[in-house]
GROMACS .gro file of C-alpha atoms in nm:
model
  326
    1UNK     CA    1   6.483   0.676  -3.446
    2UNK     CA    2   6.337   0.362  -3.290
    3UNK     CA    3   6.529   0.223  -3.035
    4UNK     CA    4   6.641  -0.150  -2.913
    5UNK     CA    5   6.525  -0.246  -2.633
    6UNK     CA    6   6.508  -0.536  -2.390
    7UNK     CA    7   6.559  -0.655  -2.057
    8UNK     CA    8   6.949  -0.624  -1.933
    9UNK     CA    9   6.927  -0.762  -1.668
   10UNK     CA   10   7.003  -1.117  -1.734
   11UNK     CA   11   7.325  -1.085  -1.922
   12UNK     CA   12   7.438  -1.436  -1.987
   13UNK     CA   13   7.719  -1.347  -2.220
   14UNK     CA   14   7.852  -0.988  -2.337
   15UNK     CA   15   8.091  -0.840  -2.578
   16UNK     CA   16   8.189  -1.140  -2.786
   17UNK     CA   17   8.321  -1.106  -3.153
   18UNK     CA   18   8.060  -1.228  -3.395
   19UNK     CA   19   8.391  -1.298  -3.629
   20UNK     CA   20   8.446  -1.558  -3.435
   21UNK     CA   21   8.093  -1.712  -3.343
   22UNK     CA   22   7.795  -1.889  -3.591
   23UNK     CA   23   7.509  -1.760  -3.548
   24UNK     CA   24   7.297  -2.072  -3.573
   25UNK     CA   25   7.477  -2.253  -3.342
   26UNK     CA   26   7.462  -1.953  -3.090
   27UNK     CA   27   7.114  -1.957  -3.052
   28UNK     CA   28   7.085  -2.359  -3.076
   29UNK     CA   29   7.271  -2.311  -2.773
   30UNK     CA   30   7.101  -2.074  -2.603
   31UNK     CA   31   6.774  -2.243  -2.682
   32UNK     CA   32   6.905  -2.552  -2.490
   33UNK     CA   33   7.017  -2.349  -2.175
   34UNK     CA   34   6.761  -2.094  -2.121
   35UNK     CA   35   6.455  -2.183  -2.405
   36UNK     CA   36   6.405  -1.774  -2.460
   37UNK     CA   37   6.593  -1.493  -2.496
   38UNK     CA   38   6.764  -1.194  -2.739
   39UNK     CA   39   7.088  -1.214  -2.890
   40UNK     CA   40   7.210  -0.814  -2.934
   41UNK     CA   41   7.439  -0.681  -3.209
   42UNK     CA   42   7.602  -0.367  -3.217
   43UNK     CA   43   7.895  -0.211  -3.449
   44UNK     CA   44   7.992   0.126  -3.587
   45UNK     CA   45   7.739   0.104  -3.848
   46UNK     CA   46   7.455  -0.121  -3.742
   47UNK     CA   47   7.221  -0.266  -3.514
   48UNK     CA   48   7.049  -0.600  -3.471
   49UNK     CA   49   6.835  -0.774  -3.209
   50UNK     CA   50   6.688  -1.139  -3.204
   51UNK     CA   51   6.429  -1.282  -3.028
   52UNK     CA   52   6.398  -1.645  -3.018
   53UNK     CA   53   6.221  -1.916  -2.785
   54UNK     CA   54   6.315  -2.301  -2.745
   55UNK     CA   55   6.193  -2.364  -3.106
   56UNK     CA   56   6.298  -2.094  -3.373
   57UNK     CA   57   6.367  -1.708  -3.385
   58UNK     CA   58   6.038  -1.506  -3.331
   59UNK     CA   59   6.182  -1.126  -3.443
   60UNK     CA   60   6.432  -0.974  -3.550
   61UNK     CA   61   6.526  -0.642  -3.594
   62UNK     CA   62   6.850  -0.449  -3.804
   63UNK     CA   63   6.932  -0.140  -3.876
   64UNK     CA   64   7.200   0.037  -4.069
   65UNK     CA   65   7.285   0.304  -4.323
   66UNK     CA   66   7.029   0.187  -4.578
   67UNK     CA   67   6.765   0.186  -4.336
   68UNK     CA   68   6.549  -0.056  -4.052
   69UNK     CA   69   6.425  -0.394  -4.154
   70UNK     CA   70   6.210  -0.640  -3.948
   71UNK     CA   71   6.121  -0.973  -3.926
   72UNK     CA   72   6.313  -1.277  -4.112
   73UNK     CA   73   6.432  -1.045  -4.345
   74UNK     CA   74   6.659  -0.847  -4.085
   75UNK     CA   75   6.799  -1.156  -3.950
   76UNK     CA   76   6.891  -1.241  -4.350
   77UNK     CA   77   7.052  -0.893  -4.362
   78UNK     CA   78   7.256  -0.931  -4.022
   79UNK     CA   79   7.380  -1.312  -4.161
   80UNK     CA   80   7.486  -1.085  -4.475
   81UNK     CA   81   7.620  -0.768  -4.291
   82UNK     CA   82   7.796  -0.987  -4.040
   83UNK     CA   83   8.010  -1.105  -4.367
   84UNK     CA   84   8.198  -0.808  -4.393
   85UNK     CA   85   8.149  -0.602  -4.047
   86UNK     CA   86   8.254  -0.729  -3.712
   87UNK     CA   87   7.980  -0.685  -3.464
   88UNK     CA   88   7.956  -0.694  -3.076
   89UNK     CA   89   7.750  -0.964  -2.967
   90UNK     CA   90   7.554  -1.030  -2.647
   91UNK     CA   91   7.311  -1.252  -2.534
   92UNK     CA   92   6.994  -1.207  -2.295
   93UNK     CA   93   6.746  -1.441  -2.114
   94UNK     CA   94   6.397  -1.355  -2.172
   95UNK     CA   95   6.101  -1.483  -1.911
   96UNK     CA   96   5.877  -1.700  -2.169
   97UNK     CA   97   5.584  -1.492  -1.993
   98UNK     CA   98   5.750  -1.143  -2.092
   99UNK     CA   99   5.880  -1.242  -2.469
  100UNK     CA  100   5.587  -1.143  -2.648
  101UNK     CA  101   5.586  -0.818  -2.461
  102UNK     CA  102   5.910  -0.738  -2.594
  103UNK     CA  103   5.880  -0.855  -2.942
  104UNK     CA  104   5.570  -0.602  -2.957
  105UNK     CA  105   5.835  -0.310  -2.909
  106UNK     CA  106   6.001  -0.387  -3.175
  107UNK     CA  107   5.760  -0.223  -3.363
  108UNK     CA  108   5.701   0.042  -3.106
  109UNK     CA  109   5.689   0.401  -3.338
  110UNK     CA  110   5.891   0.668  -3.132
  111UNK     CA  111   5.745   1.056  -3.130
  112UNK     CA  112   5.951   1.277  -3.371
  113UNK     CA  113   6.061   1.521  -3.091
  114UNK     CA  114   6.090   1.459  -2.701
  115UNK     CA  115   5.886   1.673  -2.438
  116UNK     CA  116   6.089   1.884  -2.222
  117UNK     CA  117   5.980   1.860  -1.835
  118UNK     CA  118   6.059   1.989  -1.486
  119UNK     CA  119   6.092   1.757  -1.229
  120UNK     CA  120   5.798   1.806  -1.058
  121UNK     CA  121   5.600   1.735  -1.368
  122UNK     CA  122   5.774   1.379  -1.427
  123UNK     CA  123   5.563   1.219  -1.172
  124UNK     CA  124   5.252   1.324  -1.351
  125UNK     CA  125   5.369   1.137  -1.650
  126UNK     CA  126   5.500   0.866  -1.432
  127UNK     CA  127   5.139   0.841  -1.248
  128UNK     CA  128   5.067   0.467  -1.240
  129UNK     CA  129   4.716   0.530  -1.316
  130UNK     CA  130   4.790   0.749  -1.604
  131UNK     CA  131   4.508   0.696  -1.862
  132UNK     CA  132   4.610   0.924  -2.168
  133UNK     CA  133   4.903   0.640  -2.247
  134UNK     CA  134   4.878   0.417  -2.486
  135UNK     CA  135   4.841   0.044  -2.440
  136UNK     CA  136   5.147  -0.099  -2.508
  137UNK     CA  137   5.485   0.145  -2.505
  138UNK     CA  138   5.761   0.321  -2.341
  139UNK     CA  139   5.898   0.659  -2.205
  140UNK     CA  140   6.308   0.746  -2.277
  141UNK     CA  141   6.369   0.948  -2.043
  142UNK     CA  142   6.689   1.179  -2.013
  143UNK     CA  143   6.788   1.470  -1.759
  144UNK     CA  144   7.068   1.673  -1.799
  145UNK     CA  145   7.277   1.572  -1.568
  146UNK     CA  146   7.594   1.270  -1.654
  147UNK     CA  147   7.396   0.948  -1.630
  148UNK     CA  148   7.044   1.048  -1.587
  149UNK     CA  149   6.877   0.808  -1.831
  150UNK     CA  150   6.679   0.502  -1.783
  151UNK     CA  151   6.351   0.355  -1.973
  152UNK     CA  152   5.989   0.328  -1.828
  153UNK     CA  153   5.790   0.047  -1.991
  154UNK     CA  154   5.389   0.016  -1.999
  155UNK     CA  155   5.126  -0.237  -2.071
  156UNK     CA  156   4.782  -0.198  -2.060
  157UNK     CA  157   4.834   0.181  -1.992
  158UNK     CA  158   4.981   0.062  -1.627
  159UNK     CA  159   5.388   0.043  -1.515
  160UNK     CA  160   5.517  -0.255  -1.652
  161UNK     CA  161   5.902  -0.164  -1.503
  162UNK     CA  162   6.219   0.050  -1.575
  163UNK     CA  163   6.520  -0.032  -1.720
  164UNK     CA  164   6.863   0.142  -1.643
  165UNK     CA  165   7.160   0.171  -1.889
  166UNK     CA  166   7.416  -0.083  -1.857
  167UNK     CA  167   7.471  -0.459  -1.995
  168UNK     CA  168   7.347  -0.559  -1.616
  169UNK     CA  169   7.219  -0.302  -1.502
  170UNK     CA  170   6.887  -0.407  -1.240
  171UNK     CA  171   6.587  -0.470  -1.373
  172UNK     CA  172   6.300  -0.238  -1.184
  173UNK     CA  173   5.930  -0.310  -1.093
  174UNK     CA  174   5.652  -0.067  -1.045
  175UNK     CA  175   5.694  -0.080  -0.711
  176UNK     CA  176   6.041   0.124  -0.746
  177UNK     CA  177   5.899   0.400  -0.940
  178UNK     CA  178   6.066   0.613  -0.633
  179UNK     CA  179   6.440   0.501  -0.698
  180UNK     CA  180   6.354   0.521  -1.035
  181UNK     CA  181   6.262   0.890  -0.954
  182UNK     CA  182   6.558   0.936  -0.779
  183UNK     CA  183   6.790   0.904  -1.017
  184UNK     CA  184   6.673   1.232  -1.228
  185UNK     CA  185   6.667   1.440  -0.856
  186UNK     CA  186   6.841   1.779  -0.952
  187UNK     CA  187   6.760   1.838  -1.307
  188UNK     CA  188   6.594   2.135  -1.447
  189UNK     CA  189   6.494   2.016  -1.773
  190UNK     CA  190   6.390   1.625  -1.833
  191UNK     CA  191   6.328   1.539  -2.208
  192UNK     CA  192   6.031   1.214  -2.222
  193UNK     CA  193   6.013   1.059  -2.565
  194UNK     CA  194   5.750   0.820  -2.602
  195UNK     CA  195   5.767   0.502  -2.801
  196UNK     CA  196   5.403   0.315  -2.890
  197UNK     CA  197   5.298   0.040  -3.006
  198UNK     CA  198   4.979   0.168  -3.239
  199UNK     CA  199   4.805  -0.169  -3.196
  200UNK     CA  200   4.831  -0.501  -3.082
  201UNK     CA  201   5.070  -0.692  -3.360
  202UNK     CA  202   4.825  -0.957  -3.529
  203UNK     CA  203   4.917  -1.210  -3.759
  204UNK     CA  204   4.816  -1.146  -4.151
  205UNK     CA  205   4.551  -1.390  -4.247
  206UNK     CA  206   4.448  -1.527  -4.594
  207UNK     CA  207   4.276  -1.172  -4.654
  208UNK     CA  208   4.184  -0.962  -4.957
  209UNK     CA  209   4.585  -0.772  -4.977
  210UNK     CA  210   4.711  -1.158  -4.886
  211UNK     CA  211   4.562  -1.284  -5.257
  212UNK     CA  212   4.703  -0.990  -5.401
  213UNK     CA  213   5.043  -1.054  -5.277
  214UNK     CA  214   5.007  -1.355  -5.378
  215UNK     CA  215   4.906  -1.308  -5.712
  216UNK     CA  216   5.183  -1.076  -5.790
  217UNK     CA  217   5.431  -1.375  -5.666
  218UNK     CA  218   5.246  -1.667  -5.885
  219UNK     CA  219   5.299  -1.414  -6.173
  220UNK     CA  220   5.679  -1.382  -6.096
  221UNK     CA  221   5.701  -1.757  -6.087
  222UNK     CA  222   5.544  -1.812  -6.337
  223UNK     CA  223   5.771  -1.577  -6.574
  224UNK     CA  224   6.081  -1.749  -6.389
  225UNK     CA  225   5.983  -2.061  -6.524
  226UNK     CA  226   5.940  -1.989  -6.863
  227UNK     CA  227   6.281  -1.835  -6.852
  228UNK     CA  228   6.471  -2.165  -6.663
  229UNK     CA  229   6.274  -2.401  -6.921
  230UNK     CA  230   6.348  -2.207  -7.198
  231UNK     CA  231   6.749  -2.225  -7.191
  232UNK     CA  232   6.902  -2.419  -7.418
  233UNK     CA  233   6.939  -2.753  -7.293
  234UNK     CA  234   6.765  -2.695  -6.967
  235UNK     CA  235   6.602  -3.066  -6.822
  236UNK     CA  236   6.551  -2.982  -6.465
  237UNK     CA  237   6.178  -2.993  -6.337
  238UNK     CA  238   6.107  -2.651  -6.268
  239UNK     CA  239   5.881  -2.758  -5.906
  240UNK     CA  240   6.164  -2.928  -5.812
  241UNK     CA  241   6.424  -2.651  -5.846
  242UNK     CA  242   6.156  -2.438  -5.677
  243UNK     CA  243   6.128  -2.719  -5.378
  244UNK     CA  244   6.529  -2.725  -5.339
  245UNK     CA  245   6.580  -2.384  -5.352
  246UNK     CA  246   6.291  -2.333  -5.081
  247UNK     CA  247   6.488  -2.567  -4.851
  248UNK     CA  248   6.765  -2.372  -4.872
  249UNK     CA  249   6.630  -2.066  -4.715
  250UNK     CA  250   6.439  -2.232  -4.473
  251UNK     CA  251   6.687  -2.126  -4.211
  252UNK     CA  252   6.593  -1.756  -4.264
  253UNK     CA  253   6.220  -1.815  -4.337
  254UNK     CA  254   6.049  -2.080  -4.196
  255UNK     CA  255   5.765  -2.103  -4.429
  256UNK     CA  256   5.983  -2.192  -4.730
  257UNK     CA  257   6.058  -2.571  -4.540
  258UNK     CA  258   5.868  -2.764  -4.758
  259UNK     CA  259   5.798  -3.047  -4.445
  260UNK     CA  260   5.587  -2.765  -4.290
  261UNK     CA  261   5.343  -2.768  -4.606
  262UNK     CA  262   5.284  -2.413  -4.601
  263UNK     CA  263   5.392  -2.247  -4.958
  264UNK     CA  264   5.390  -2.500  -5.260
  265UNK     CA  265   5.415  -2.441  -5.648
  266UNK     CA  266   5.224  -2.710  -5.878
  267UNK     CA  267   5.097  -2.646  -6.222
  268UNK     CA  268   5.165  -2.309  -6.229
  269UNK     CA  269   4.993  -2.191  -5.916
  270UNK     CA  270   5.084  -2.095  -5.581
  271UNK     CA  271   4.941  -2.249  -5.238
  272UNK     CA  272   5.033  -2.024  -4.906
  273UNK     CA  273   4.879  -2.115  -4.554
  274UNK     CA  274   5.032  -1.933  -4.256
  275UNK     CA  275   5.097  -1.705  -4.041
  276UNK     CA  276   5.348  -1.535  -4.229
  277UNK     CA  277   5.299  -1.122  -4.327
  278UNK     CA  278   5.303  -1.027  -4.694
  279UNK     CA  279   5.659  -0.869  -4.706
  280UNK     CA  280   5.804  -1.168  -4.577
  281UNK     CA  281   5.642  -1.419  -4.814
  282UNK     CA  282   5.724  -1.191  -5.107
  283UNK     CA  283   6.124  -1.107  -4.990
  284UNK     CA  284   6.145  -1.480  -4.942
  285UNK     CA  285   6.001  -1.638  -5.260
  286UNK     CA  286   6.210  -1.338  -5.437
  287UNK     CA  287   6.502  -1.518  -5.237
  288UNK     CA  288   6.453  -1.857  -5.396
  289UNK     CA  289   6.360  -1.712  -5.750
  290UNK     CA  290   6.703  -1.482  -5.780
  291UNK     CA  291   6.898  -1.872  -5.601
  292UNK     CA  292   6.711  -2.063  -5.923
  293UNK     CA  293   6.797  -1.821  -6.196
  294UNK     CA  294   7.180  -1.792  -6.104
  295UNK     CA  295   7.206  -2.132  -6.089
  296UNK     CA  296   7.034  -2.121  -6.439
  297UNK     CA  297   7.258  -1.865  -6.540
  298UNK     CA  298   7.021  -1.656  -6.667
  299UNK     CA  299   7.078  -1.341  -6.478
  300UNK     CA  300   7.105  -1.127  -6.756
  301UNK     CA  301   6.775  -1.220  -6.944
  302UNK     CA  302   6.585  -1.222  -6.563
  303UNK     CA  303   6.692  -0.873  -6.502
  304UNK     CA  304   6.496  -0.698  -6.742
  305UNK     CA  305   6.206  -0.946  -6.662
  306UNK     CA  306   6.237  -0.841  -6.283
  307UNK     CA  307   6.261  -0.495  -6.352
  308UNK     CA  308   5.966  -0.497  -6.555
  309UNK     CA  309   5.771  -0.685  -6.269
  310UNK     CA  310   5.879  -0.457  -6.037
  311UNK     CA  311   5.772  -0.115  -6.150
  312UNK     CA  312   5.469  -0.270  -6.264
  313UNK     CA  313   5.383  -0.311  -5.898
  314UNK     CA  314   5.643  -0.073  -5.753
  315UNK     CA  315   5.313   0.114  -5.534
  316UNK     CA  316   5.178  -0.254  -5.330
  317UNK     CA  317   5.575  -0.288  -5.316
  318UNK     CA  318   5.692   0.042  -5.165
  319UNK     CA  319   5.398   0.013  -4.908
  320UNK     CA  320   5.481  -0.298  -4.747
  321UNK     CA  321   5.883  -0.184  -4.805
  322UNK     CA  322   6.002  -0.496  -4.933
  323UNK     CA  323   6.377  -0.521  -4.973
  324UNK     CA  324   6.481  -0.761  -5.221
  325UNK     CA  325   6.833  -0.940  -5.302
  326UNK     CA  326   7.132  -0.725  -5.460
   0.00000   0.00000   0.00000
């Protein structure tokens, strides 16, 4: 299972009740104190991490029962889950040189078993000139003794620091790679579990697969609107709808604002310029589609109509696992 991780080491508030906090203005406020950081959530059933800098959230992670989501769409899922499960919430500053490096691990891909070592053997894999790593990663690494665990990270295949267990619990450089040592002193077997990161994280461009997502989305629409201007008595300019409904989930994906001129519907087509991967642009136009037909009340008739979308390209959408509304 992947694991969350990030630096604990500047705590700069732990263990509050997200019943009793809003989530937009806890990070509004964070952005004004320390411009970057993580906000960590943690219950009995789920897991959620956000990175944001002075301007917006960058990542997100959550995880629960039905699975591990990333990007926008797990910080949608966390406003949802946080509905109807209390969470533990803390918050983290984040260097604005090191936030990119941590963002990258959210998408780190752990082995499926750990390596059991002997002590002597850990400094081998410690070895600060250790080629065989990968670029970008981590070691877990566990002894068997109470409280021998602690994280190495690496970037370009050199120590990047340890991290200990612990809401603030010192943050480590290369240079202590011998207290790090020192803490696993008198264990007989050490498990090492390496996360990577396969490759450097690169935005999606206007590509081939970026037309074909899409295309699949302009044909959605496009049977949405013929739905919405086919009830009875149904006036409403079906751009606009589109345009309001976009602005309402700007919050969660920042491509829907309309004022940043990046996804527009005219004439039947649709316009997308950004940054933005393919699942996200398709969970978050699916958003806005399901928003206009309740308000159309036409949940019933769209159902089949969605369904029928769906399995038609059920392969493109099980390979980018898109997760769409309930």
């Amino acid at each position: 299972m992947a694991e969350f991780l990030f630096p604990n080491d500047t705590a700069l508030v732990t263990g509050m009740n997200s019943y009793y906090i809003s989530l937009k203005r806890l990070i509004e406020h964070y952005q004004g104190e320390v411009g970057c950081g993580c906000v960590y959530f943690r219950s009995t059933s789920g897991e959620a991490l956000l990175f944001f800098d002075e301007k917006k959230i960058m990542d997100s992670v959550f995880s629960d029962g039905n699975g591990r989501s990333t990007g926008m769409a797990a910080a949608e899922l966390l406003k949802a889950s946080m509905v109807v499960q209390k969470y533990r919430v803390s918050v983290y500053g984040i260097d604005a040189n090191a936030l990119n490096y941590w963002i990258s691990l959210i998408h780190a891909i752990p082995m499926a078993k750990p390596v059991t070592l002997g002590f002597d053997k850990l400094l081998d894999v410690l070895d600060k000139e250790n080629e065989s790593r990968p670029d970008i990663g981590y070691f877990r690494i566990k002894g068997d003794k109470k409280r021998q665990l602690g994280w190495v990270f690496f970037q370009n295949k050199r120590i990047y620091g340890f991290r200990l267990p612990g809401d603030r619990a010192p943050w480590l450089g290369p240079e202590d790679l011998p207290d790090f040592m020192e803490r696993f002193k008198g264990s007989s077997k050490i498990e090492v579990l390496l996360g990577e990161v396969e490759s450097k994280i690169e935005f999606q461009s206007q590509t081939a697969e970026s037309n074909k997502a899409l295309g699949l989305l302009e044909e959605l629409i496009q049977h949405t609107e013929s739905i919405v201007q086919g009830m009875k008595g149904s006036k409403k300019d079906f751009q606009i709808l589109f345009r309001r409904m976009c602005i309402k989930w700007a919050d969660i994906y920042d491509f829907l604002d309309p004022f940043a001129a990046e996804l527009s519907y005219k004439d039947q087509a649709l316009f997308f310029e950004s940054n933005t991967g393919n699942r996200e642009l398709i969970e978050g136009v699916t958003r806005v589609l399901f928003e206009i037909i309740k308000e159309a009340d036409a949940e019933k008739k769209y159902h089949f109509v969605f369904k029928e979308w769906q399995e038609k390209h059920s392969e493109y959408l099980s390979n980018l696992e898109v997760r769409f509304p309930e």
